[in-house]
PDB file of C-alpha atoms in Angstrom:
ATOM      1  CA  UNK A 115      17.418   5.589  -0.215  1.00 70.00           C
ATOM      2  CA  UNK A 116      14.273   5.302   1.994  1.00 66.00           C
ATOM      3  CA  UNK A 117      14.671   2.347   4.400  1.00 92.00           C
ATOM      4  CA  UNK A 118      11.834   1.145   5.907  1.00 97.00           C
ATOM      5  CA  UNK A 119      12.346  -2.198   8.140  1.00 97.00           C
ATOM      6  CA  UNK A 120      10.313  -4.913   9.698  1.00 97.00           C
ATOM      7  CA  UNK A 121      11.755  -6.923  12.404  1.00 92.00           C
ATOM      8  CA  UNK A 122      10.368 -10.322  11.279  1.00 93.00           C
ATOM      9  CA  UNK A 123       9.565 -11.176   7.949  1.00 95.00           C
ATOM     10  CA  UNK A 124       7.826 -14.259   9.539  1.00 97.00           C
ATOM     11  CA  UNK A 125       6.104 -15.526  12.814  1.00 97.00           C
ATOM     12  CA  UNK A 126       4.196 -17.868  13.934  1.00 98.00           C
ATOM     13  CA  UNK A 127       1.908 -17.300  17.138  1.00 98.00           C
ATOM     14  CA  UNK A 128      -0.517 -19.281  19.385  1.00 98.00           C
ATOM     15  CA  UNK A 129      -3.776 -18.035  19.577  1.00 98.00           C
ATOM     16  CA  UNK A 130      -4.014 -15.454  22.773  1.00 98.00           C
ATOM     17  CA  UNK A 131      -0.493 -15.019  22.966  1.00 97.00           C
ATOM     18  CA  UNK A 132       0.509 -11.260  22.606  1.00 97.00           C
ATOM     19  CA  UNK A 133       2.239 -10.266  19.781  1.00 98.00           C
ATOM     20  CA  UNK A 134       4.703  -7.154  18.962  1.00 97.00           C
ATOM     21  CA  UNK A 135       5.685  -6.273  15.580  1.00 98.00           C
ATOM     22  CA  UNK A 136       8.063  -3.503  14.918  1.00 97.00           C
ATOM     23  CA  UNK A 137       9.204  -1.107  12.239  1.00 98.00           C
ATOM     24  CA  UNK A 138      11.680   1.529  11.761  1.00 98.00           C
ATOM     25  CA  UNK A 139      12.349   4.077   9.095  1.00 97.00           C
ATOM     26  CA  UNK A 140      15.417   5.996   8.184  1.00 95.00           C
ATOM     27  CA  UNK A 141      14.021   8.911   6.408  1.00 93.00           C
ATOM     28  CA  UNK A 142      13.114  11.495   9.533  1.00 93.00           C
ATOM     29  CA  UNK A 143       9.169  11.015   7.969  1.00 93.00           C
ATOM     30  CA  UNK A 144       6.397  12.159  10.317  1.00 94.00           C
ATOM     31  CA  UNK A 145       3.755   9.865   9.595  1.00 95.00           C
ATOM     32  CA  UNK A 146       3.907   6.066   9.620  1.00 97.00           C
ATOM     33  CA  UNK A 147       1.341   3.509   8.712  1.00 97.00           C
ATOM     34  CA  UNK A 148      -0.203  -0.505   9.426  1.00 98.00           C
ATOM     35  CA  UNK A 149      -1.663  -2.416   7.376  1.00 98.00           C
ATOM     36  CA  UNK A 150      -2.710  -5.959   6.270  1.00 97.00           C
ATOM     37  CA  UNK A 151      -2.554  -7.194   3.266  1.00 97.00           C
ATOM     38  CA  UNK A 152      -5.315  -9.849   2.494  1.00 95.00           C
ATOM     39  CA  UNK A 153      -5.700 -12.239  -0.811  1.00 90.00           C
ATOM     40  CA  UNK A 154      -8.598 -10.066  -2.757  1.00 86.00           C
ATOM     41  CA  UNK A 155      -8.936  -7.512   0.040  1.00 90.00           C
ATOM     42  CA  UNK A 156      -6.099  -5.604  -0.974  1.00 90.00           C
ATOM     43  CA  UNK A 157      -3.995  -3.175   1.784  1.00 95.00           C
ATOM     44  CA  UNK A 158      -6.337  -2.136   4.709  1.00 95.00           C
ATOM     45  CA  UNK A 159      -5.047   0.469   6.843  1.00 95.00           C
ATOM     46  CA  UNK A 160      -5.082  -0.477  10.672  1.00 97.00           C
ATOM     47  CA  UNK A 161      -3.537   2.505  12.216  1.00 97.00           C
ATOM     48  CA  UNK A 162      -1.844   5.268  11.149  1.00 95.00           C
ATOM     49  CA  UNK A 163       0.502   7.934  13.388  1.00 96.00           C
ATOM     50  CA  UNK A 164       1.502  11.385  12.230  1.00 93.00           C
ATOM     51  CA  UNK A 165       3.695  12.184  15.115  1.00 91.00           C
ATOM     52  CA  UNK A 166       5.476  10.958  18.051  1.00 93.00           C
ATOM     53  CA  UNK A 167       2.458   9.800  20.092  1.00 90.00           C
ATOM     54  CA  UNK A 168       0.023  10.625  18.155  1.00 92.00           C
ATOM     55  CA  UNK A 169      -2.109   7.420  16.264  1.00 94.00           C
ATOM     56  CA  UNK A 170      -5.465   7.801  14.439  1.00 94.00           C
ATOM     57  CA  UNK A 171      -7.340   4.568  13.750  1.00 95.00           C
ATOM     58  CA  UNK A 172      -7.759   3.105  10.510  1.00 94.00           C
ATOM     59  CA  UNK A 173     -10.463   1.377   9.093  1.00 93.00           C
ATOM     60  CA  UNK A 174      -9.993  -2.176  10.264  1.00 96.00           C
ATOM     61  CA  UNK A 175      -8.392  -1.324  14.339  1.00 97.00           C
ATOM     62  CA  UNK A 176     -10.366  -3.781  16.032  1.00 97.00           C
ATOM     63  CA  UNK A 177      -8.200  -6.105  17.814  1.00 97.00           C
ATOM     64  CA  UNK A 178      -4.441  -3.754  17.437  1.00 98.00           C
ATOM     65  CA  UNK A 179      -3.336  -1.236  19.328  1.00 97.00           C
ATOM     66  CA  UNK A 180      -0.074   0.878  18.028  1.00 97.00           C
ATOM     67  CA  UNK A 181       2.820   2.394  20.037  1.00 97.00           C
ATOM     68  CA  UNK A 182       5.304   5.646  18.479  1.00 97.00           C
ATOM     69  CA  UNK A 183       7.253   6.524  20.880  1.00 96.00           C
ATOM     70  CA  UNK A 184      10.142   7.317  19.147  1.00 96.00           C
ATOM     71  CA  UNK A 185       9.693   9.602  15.675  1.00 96.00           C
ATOM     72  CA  UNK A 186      11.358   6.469  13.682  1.00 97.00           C
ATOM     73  CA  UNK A 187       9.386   3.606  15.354  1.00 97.00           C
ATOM     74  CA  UNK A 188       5.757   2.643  14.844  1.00 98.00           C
ATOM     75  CA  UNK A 189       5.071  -0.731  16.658  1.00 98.00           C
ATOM     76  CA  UNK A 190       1.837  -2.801  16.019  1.00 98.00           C
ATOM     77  CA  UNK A 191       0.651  -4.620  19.307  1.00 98.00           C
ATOM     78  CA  UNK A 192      -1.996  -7.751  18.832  1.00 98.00           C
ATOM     79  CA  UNK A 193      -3.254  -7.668  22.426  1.00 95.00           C
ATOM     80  CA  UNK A 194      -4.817 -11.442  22.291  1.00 97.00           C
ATOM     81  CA  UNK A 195      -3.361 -13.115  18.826  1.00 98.00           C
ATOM     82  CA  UNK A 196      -6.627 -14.688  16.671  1.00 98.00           C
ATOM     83  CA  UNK A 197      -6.624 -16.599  13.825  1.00 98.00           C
ATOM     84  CA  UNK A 198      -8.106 -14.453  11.619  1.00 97.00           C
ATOM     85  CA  UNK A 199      -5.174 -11.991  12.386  1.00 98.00           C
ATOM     86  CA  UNK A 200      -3.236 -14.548  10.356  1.00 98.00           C
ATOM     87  CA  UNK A 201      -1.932 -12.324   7.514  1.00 98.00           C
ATOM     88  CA  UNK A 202       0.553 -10.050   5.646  1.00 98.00           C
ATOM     89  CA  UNK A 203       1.439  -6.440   7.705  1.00 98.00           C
ATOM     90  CA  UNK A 204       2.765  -4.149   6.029  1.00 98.00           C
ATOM     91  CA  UNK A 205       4.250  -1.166   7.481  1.00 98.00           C
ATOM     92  CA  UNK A 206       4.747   2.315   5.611  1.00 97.00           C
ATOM     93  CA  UNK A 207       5.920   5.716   6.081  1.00 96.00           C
ATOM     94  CA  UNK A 208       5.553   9.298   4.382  1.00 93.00           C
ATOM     95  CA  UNK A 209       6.445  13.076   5.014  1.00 89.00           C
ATOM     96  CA  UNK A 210       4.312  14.822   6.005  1.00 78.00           C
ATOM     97  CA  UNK A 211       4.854  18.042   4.191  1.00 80.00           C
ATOM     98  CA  UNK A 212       5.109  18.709   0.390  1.00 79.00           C
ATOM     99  CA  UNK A 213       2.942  18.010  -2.467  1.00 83.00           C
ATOM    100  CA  UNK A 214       4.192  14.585  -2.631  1.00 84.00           C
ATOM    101  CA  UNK A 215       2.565  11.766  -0.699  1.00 87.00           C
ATOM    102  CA  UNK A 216       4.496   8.560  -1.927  1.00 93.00           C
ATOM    103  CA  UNK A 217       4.040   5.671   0.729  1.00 95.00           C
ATOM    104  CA  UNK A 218       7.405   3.774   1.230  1.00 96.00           C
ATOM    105  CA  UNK A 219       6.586   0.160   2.428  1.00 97.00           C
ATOM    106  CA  UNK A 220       8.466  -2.125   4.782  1.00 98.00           C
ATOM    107  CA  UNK A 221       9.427  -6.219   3.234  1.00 97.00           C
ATOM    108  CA  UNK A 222       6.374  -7.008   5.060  1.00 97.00           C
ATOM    109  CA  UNK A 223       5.864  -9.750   8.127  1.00 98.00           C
ATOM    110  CA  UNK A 224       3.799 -12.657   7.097  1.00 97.00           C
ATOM    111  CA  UNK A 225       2.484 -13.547  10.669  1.00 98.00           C
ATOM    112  CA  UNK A 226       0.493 -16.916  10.802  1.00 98.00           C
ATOM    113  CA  UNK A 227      -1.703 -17.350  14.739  1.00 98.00           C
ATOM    114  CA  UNK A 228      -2.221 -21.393  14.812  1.00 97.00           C
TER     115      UNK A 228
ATOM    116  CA  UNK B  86     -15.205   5.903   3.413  1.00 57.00           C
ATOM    117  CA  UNK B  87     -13.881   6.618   0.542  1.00 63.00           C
ATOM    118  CA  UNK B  88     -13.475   3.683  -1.923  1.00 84.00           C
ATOM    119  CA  UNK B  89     -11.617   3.089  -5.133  1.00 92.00           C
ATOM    120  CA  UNK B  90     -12.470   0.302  -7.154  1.00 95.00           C
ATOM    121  CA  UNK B  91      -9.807  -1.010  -9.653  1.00 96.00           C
ATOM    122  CA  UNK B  92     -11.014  -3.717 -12.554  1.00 96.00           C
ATOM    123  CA  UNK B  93     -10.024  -6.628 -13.768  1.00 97.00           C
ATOM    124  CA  UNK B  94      -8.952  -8.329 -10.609  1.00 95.00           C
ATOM    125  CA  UNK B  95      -6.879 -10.856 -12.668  1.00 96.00           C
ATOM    126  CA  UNK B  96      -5.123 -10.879 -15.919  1.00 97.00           C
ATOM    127  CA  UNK B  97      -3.031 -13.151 -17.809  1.00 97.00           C
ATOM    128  CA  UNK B  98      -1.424 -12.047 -21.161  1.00 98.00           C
ATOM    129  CA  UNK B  99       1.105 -13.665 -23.758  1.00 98.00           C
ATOM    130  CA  UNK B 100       4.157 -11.598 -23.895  1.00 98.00           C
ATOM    131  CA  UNK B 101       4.063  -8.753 -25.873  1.00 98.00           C
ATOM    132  CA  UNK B 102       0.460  -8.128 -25.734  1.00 98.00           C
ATOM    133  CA  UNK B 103      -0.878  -4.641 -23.679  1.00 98.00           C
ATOM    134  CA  UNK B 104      -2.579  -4.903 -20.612  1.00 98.00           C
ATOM    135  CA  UNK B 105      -4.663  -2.085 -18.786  1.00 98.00           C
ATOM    136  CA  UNK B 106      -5.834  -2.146 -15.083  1.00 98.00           C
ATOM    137  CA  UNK B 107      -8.479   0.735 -14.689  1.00 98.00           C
ATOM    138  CA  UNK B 108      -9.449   2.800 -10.768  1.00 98.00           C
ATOM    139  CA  UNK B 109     -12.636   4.299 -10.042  1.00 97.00           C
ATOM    140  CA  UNK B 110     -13.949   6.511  -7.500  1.00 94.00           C
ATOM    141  CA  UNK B 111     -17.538   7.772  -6.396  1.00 89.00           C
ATOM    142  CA  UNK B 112     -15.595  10.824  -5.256  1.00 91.00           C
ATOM    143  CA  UNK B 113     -13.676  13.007  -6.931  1.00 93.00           C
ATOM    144  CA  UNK B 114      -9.625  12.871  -5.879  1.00 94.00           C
ATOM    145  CA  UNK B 115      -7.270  15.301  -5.206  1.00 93.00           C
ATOM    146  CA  UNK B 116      -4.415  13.048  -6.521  1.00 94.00           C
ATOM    147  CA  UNK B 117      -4.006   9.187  -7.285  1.00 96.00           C
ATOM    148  CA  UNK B 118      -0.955   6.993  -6.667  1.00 96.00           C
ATOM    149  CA  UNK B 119      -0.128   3.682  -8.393  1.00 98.00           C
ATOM    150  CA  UNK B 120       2.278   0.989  -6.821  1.00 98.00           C
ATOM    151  CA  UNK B 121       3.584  -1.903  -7.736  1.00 98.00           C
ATOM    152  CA  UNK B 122       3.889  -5.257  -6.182  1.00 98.00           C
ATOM    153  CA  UNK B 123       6.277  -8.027  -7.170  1.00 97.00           C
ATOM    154  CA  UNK B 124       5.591 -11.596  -6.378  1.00 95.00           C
ATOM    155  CA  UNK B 125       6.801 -12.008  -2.425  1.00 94.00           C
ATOM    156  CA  UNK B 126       7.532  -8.369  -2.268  1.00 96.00           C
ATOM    157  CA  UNK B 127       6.405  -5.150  -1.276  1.00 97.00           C
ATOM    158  CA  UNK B 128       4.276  -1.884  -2.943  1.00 97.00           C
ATOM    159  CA  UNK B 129       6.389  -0.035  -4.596  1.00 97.00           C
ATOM    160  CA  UNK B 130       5.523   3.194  -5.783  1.00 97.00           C
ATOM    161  CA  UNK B 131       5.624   4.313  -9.311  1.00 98.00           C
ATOM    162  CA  UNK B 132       3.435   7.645  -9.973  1.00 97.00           C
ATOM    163  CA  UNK B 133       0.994  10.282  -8.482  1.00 96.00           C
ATOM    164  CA  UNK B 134      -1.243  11.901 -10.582  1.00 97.00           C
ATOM    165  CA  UNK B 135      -2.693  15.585  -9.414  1.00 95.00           C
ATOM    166  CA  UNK B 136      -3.940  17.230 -12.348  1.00 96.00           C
ATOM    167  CA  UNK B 137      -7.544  16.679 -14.439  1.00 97.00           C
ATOM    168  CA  UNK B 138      -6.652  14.976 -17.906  1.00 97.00           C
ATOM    169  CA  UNK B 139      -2.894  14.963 -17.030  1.00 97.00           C
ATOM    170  CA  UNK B 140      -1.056  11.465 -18.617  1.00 98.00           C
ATOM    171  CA  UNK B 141       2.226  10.645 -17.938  1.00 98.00           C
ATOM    172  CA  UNK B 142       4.429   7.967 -19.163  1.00 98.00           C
ATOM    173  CA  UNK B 143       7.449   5.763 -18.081  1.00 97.00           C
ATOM    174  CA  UNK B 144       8.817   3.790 -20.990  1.00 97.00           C
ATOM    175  CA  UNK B 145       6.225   1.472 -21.892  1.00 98.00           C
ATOM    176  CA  UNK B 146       3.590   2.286 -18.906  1.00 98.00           C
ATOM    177  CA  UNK B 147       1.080   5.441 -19.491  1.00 98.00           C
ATOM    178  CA  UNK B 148      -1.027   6.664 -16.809  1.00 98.00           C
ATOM    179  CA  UNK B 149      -4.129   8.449 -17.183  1.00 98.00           C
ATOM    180  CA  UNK B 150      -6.035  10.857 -14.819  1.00 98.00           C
ATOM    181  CA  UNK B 151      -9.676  11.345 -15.625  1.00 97.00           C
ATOM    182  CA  UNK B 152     -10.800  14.674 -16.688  1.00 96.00           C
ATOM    183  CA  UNK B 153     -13.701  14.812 -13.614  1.00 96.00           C
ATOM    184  CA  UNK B 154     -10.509  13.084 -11.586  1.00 96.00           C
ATOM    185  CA  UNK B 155     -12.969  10.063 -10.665  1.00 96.00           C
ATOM    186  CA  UNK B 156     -10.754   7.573 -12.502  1.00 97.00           C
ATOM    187  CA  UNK B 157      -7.129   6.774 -14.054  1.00 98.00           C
ATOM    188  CA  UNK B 158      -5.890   4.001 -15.751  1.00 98.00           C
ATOM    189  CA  UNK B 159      -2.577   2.358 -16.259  1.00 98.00           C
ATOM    190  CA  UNK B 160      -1.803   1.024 -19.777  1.00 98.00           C
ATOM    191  CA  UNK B 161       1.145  -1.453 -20.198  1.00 98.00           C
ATOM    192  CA  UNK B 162       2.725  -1.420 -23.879  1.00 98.00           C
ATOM    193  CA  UNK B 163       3.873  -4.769 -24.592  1.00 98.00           C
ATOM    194  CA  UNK B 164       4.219  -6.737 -21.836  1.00 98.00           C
ATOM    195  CA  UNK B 165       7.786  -8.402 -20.574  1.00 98.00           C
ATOM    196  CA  UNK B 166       7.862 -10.942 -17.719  1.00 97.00           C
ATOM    197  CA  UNK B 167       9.454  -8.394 -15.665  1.00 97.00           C
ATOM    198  CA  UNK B 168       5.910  -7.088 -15.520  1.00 98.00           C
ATOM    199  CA  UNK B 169       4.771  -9.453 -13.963  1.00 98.00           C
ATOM    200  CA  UNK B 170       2.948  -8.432 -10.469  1.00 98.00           C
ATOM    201  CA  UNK B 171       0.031  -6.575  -8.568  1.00 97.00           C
ATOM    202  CA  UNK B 172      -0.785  -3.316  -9.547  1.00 98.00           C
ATOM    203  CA  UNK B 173      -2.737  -1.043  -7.035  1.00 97.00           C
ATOM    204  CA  UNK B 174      -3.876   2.432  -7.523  1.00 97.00           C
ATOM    205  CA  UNK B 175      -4.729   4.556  -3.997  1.00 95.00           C
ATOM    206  CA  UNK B 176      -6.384   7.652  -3.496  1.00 93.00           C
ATOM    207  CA  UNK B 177      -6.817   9.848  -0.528  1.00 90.00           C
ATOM    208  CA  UNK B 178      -8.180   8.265   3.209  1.00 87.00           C
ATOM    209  CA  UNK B 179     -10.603  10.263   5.010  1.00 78.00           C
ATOM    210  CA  UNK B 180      -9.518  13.940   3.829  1.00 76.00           C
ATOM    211  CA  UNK B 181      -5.794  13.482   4.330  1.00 82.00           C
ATOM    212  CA  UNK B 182      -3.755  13.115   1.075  1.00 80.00           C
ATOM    213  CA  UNK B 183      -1.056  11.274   2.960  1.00 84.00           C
ATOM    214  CA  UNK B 184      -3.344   8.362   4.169  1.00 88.00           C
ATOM    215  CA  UNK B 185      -4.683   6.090   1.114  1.00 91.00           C
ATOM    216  CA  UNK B 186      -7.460   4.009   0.179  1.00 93.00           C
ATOM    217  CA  UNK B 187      -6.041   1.379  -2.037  1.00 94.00           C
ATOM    218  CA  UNK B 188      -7.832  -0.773  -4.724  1.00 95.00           C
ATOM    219  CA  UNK B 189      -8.031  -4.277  -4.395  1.00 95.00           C
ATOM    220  CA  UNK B 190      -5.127  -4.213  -7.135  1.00 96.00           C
ATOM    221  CA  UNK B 191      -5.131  -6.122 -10.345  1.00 97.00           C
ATOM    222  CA  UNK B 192      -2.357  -9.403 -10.308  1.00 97.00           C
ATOM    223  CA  UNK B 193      -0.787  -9.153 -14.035  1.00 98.00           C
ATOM    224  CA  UNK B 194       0.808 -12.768 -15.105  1.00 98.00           C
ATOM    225  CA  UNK B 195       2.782 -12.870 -18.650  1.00 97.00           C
ATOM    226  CA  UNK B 196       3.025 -16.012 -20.481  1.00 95.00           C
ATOM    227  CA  UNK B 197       6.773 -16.335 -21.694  1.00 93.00           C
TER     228      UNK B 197
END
């Protein structure tokens, strides 16, 4: 099975404070994704990476920078910790070959900034 | 960007009675995914869609791609409490079909 972990499932942050939140996957997949998961905003994708290095912005990257160094790690970096950061992220990954684009999603890190 | 829209936001049955939780695009989509997402848990995926009219089916849940492939539906056949969760569809970000766009997702809750 596809393993995708999240090294917190919750934190809580003081505003400015910089914050590092990691994830890991076990299936060799190229690309790996961030995003947040707001009540009625659904999943917004913050960054996505489709290769060791490599990171494309998504469509809310204002405030997040990302880090891949490794093929199996994507890391999310909140440079100066806000409250309206205070949400769900969600980290995914997918091949990035085939005909087959399922999105296999981390437990999730419910981060509250106070 | 793209953007798929996904109707009702909410809805509450009695169990037993069919729900439906309908996607639409301006654009026209190369494939659509639907997940799944339990109370406190994660998206799970459960189908991708490619081809223009195709329908598919998993026990009681049929999925339906549009024949202009601007919109798909997911029909539940009397609904369990095990049903109970957000349903998202997602089509293809920017050009890529291994980024999505998801839906705002529709929350299903079953009355016992």
């Amino acid at each position: 099975d596809v393993k995708v972990t999240q090294s917190s499932r919750y934190l809580v942050k003081r505003t400015g404070e910089k914050v590092f939140l990691e994830c890991v996957q076990d299936m060799d997949h190229e690309n790996m994704f961030w995003y947040r998961q707001d009540p009625g905003l659904g999943l917004r994708l913050i960054y996505f990476s489709y290769d060791v290095k490599m990171k494309e912005k998504g469509d809310i990257p204002e405030g997040y920078s990302v880090s891949r160094e490794k093929k199996e790690r994507f890391s999310l970096i909140l440079e100066s910790a806000s409250t309206n950061q205070t949400s769900m992220y969600l980290c995914a990954s997918n091949t990035g070959t085939g005909v087959l684009y399922e999105q296999y999603f981390g437990p999730g890190t419910r981060l509250t900034v106070t | 960007g793209q953007q798929v829209m996904q109707i009702p936001q909410y809805q509450h049955v009695q169990e037993g009675e069919d729900f439906t939780t309908y996607c639409n695009s301006s654009t026209t989509l190369s494939n659509i995914q639907w997940y799944k997402q339990r109370p406190g848990g994660h998206p799970v995926f459960l189908i991708q869609l490619v081809k223009s009219g195709e329908v598919k089916k998993q026990k009681r849940l049929t999925f339906q791609f549009g024949e202009a492939k601007k919109n798909s539906s997911l029909h539940i056949t009397a609904t369990q409490t095990t049903d109970v969760g957000t349903y998202f569809c997602a089509g293809p970000h920017g050009g890529s079909n291994y980024k999505l766009t998801f839906g705002k997702g529709t929350l299903l809750t079953v009355n016992p």
